[in-house]
Short mmCIF file of C-alpha atoms in Angstrom, two decimals:
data_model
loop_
_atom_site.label_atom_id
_atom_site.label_comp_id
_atom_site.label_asym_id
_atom_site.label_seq_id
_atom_site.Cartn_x
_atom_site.Cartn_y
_atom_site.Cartn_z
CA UNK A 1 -10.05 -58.41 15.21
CA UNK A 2 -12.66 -58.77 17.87
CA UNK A 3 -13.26 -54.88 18.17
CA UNK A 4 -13.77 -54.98 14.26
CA UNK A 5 -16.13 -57.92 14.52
CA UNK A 6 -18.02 -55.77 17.52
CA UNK A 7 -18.10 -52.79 15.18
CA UNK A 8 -19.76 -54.78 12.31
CA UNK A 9 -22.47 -56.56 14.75
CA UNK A 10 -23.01 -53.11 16.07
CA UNK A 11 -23.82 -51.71 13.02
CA UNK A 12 -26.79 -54.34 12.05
CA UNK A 13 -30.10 -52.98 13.57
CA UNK A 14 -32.16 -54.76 16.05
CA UNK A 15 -34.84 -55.02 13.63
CA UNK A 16 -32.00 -56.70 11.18
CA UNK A 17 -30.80 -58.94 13.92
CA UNK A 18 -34.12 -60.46 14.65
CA UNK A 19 -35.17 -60.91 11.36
CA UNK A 20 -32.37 -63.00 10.38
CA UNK A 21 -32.56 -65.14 13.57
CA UNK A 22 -36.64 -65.69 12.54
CA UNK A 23 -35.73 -66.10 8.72
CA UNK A 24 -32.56 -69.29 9.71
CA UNK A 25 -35.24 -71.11 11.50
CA UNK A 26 -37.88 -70.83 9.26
CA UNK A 27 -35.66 -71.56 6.33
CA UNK A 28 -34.23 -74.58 7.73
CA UNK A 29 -37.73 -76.09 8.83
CA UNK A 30 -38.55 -75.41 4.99
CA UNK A 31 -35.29 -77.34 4.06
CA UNK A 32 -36.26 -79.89 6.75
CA UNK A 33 -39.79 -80.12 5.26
CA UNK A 34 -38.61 -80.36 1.89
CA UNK A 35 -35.96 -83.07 1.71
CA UNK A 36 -36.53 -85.03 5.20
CA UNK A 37 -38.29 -88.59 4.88
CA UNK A 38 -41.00 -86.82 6.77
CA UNK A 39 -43.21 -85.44 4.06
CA UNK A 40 -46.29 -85.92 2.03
CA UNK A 41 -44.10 -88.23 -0.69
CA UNK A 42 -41.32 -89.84 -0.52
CA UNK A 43 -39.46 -87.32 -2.20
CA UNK A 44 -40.85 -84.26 -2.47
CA UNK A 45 -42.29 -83.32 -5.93
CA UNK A 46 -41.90 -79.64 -7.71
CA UNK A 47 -45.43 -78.66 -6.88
CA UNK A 48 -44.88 -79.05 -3.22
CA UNK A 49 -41.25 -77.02 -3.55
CA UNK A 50 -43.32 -74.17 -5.20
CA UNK A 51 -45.74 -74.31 -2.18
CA UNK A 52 -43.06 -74.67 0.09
CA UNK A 53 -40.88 -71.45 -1.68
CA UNK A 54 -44.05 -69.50 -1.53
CA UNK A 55 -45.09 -70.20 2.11
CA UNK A 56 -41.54 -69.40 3.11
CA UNK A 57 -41.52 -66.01 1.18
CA UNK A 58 -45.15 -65.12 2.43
CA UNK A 59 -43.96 -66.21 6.48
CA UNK A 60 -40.90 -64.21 6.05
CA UNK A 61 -42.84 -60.83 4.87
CA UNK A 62 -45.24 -61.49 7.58
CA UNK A 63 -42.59 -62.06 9.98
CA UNK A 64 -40.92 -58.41 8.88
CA UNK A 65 -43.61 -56.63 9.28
CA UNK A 66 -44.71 -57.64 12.56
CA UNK A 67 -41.53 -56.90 13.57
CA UNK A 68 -41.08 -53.43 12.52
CA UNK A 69 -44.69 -52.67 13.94
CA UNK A 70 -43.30 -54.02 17.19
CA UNK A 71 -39.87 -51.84 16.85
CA UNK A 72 -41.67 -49.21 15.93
CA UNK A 73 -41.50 -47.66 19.23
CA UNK A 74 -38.01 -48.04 19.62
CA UNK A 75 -37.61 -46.39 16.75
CA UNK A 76 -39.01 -43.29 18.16
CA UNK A 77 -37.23 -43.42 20.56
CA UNK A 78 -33.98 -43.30 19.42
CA UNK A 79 -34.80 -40.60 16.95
CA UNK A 80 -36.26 -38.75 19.95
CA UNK A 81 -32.78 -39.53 21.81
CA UNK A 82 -30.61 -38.46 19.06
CA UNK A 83 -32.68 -35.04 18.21
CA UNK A 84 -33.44 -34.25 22.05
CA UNK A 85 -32.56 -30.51 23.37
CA UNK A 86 -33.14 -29.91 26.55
CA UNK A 87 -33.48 -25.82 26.00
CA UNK A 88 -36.06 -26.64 23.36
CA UNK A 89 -38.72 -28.51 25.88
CA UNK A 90 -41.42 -30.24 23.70
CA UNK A 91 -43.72 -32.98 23.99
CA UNK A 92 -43.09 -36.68 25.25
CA UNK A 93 -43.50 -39.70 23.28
CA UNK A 94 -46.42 -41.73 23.99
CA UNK A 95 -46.02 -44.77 25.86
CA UNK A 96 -47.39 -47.22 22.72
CA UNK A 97 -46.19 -50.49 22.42
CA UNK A 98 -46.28 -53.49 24.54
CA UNK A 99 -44.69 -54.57 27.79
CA UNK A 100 -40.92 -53.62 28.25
CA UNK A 101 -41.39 -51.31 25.14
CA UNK A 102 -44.14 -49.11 26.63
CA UNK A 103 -41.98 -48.92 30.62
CA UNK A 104 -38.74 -47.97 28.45
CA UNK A 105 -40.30 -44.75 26.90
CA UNK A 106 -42.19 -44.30 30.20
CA UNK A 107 -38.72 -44.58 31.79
CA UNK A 108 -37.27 -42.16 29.11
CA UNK A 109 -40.05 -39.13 29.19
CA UNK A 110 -39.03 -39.25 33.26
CA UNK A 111 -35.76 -39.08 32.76
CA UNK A 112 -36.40 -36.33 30.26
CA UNK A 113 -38.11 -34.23 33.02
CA UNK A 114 -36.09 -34.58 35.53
CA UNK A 115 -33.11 -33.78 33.71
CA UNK A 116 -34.56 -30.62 32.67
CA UNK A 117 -35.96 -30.17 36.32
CA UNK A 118 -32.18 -30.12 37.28
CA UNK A 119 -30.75 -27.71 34.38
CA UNK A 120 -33.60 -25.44 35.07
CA UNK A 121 -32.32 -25.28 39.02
CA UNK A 122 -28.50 -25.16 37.83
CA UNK A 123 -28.98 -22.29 35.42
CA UNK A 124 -31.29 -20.46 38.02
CA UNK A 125 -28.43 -20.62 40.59
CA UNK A 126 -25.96 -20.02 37.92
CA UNK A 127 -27.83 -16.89 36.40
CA UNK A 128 -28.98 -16.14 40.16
CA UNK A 129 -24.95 -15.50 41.08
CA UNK A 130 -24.19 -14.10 37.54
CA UNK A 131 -26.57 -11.26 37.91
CA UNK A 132 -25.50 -10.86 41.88
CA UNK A 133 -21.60 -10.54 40.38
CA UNK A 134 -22.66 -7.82 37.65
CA UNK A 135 -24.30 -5.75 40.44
CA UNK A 136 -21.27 -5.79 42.86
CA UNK A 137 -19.18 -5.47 40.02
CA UNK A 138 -21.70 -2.08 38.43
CA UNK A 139 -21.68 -0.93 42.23
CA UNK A 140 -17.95 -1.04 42.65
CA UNK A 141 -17.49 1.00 39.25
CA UNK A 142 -20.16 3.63 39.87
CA UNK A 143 -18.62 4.28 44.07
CA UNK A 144 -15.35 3.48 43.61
CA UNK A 145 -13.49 4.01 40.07
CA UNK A 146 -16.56 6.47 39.39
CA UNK A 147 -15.79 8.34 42.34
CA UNK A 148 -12.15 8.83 41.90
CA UNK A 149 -12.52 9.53 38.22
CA UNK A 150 -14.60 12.39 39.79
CA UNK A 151 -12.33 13.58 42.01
CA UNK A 152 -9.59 13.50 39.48
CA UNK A 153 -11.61 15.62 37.31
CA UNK A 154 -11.63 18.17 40.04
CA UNK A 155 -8.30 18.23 40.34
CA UNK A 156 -7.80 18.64 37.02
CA UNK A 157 -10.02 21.90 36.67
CA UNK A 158 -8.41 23.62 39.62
CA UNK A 159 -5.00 22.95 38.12
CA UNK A 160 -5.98 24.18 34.55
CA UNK A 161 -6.70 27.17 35.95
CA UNK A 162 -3.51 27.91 37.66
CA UNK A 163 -1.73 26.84 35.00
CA UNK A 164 0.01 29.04 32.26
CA UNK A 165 -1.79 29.91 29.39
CA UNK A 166 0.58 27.63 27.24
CA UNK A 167 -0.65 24.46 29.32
CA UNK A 168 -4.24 24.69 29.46
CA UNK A 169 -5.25 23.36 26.19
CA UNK A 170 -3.20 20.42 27.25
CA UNK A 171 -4.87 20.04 30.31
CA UNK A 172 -8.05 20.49 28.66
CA UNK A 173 -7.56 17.90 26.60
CA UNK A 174 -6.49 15.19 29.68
CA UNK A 175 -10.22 16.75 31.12
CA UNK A 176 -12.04 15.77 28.44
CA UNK A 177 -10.40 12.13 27.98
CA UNK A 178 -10.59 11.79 31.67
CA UNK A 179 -14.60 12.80 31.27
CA UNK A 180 -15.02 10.17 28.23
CA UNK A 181 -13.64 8.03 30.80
CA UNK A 182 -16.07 8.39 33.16
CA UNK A 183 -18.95 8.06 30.75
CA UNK A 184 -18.13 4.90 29.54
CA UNK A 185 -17.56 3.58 32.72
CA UNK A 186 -20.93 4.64 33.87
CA UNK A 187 -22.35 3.07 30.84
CA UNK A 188 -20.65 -0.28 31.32
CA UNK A 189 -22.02 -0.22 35.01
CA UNK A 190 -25.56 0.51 33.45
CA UNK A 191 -25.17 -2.22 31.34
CA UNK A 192 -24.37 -4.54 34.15
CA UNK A 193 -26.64 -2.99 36.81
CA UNK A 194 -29.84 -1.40 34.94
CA UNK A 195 -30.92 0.41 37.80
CA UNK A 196 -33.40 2.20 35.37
CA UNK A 197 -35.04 -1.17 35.10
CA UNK A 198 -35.93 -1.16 39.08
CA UNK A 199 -36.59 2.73 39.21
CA UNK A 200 -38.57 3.27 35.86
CA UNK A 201 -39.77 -0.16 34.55
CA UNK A 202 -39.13 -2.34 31.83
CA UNK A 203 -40.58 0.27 29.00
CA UNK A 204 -37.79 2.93 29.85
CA UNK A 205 -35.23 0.48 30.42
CA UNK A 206 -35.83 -0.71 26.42
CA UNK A 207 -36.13 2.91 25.67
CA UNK A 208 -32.56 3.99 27.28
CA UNK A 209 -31.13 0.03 25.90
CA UNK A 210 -31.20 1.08 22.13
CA UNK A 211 -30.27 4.67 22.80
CA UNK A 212 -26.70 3.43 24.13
CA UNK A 213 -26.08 -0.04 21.86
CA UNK A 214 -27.25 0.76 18.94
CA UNK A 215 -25.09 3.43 17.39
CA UNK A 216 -25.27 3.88 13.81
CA UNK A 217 -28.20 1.90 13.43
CA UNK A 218 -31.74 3.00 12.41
CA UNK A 219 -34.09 2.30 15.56
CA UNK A 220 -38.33 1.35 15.29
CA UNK A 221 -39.38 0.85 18.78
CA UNK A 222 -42.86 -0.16 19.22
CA UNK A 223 -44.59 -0.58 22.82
CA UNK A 224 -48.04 -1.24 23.37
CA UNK A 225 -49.64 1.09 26.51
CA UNK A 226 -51.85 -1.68 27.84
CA UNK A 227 -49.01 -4.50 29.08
CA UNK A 228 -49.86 -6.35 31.73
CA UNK A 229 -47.76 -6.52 34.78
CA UNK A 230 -44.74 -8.69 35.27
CA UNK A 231 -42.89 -9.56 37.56
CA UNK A 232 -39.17 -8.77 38.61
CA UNK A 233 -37.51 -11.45 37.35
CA UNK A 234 -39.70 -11.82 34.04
CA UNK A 235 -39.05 -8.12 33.19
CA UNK A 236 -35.36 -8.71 33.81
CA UNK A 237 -35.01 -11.84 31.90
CA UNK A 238 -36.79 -9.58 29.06
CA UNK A 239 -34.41 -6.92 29.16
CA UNK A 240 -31.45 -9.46 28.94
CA UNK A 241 -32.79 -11.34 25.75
CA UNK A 242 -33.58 -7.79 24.26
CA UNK A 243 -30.12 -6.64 25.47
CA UNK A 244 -28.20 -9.81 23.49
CA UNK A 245 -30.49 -9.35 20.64
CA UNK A 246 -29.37 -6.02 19.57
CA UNK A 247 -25.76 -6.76 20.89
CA UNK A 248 -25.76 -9.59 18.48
CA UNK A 249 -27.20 -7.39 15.56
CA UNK A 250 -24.34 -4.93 16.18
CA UNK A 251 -21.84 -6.88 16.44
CA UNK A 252 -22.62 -9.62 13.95
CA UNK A 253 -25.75 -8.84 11.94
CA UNK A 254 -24.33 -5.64 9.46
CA UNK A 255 -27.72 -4.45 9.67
CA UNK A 256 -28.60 -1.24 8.41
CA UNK A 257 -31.58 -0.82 10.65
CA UNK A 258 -33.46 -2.95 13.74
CA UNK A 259 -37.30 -3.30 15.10
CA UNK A 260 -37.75 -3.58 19.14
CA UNK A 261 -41.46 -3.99 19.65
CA UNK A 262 -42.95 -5.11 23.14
CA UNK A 263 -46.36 -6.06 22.50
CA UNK A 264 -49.58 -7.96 23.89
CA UNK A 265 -50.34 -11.84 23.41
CA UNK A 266 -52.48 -14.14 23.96
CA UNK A 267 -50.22 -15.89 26.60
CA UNK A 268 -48.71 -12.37 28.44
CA UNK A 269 -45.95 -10.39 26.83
CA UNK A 270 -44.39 -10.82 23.39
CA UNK A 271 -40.68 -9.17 22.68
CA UNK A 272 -39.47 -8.62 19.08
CA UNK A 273 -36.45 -7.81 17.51
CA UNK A 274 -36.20 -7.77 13.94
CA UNK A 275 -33.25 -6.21 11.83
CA UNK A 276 -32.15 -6.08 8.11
CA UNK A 277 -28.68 -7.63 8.36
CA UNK A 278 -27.23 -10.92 6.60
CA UNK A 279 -28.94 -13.62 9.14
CA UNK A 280 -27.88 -16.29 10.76
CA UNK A 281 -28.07 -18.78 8.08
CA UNK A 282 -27.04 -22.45 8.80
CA UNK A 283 -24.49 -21.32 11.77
CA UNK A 284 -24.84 -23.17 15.28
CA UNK A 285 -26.46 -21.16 18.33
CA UNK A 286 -23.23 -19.51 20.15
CA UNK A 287 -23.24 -19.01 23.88
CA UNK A 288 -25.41 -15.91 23.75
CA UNK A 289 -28.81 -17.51 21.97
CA UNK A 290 -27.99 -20.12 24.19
CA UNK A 291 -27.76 -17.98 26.95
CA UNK A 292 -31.32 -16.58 26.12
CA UNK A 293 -33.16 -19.52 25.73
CA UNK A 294 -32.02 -20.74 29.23
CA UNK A 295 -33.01 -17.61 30.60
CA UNK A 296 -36.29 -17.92 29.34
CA UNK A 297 -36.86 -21.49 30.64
CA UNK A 298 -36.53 -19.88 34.06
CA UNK A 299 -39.79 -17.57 33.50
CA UNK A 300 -41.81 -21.09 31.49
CA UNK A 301 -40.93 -18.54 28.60
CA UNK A 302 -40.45 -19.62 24.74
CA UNK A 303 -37.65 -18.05 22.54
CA UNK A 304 -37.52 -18.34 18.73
CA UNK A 305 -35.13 -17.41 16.68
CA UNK A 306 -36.04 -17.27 12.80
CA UNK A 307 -33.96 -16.75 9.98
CA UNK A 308 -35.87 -14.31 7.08
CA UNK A 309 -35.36 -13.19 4.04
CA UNK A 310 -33.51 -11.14 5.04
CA UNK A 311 -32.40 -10.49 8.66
CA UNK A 312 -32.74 -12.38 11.52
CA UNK A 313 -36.14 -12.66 13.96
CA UNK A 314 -35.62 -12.87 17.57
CA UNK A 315 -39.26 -13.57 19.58
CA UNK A 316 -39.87 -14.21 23.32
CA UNK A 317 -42.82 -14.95 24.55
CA UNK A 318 -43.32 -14.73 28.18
CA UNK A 319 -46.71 -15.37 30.47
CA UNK A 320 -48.19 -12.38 32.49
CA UNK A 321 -48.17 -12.38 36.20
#
């Protein structure tokens, strides 16, 4: 019973609360006023209860509307609280309202920041280690399983031809599943490690990214020739959003065809991807939208994903060194 009765006071808002404390005392001075010996009469007279009724009704509105003025900042608040992400950084409240009011939302915008001060250093050192793990992993394919793949290969040739005649095809046929092998290993490790994103640049990187994902697809790429330089980790953290954009379309999308389009704007670099397929609809962000929107904290970069009519809109913006 008392957890139900805390369940039903919980539900009454503050403004509700102190409007019915402010609306018992002013009824009962009004009930005080009108029937205690303390009056204008004797006994008060039905022109002074109509005065009476209507003062009480016009100090009760007046009392409700100062106090939602003065909760009106807590009201803000807790929508801002409710609605708050902290990979979609936007403005503060303003610190309006009077005394404790205006040092609680003060309090609240610096908790805000330094929460997001601390998920921006977790994710670096998380994302930090994550891409340090895909290159040992990408080296260890490319020297080691690479390398024997290689060797086995070799082996294979010389032993296809000193076979007989009637086991060569078969052994041709192990070659050329050992050789698929090997490609798709190599393409995994370029995946993980895109060394043509250190050797080449961000441009060729793109370039090779939709020649190997996007199988089956039809392909618009679009790069401007005047982008301004960016740094290391910007141009990575571009290549990784473009990389789980078009992973996402080919996996999820059923498009038919897809946009990539790195072009100038007014704040540095602008990456699109745009495909055909059924969009994203009403669906929550998975892991990998996610994913690229805390990336792009890391480089004070925005992401926004927009559903169309149809297809789905991927854009990150990200300032220029």
């Amino acid at each position: 019973m008392a957890g139900s009765d805390r369940g039903k006071a919980a539900r009454v808002s503050l403004f509700g609360r102190i409007f019915l404390l402010n609306a018992l005392v002013l009824i009962i001075a009004t009930a005080v006023l009108a029937f205690s010996p303390v009056t204008v009469s004797t006994r008060a007279v039905s022109g002074e209860m109509v005065v009476l009724g209507a003062g009480l009704v016009a100090m009760l509105v007046a009392n409700a509307v100062l106090i939602r003025v003065g909760l009106a900042p807590l009201d803000r608040l807790t929508k801002a609280m409710t609605t708050i992400d902290l990979l979609k950084p936007g403005p503060r409240l303003t610190a309006k309202g009077h005394g404790e009011i205006a040092e609680l939302i003060t309090t609240f915008n610096a908790m805000i920041d330094r929460l997001e001060a601390e998920r921006g250093f977790s994710s670096a050192r998380a994302l930090s280690a994550q891409e340090a793990e895909r290159r040992r992993v990408a080296q260890e394919l490319h020297d080691e399983v690479g390398q024997s793949l290689t060797v086995v290969l070799l082996e294979l040739k010389r032993v296809a031809d000193q076979a007989p005649a009637h086991m060569r095809e078969e052994l041709r046929q192990v070659q050329e599943t050992t050789r698929s092998t090997l490609d798709e290993i190599r393409r995994i490790a370029r995946r993980l490690r895109p060394g043509v994103l250190e050797e080449l640049g961000l441009v060729s990187a793109l370039k090779a990214l939709t020649a190997e994902i996007t199988t089956g697809l039809t392909v618009t790429k679009r790069f401007a020739k005047d982008l301004p330089d960016l740094d290391a980790e910007t141009e990575l953290v571009v290549y990784r959003v473009a990389q789980e954009g078009l992973t996402n379309t080919v996996r999820h999308a059923g498009a038919t065809s897809v946009e990539l389009a790195l072009q100038n704007h007014p704040a540095g670099v602008e990456l699109r991807i745009r495909d055909d397929g059924r969009g994203i609809g009403d669906a929550e962000e998975g892991a990998g939208i996610r994913g690229m929107r805390e990336r792009a904290l890391l480089v004070h970069a925005e992401v926004e994903i927009t559903a169309l009519a149809r297809g789905t809109e991927v854009r990150l913006v990200v300032p220029a060194r």
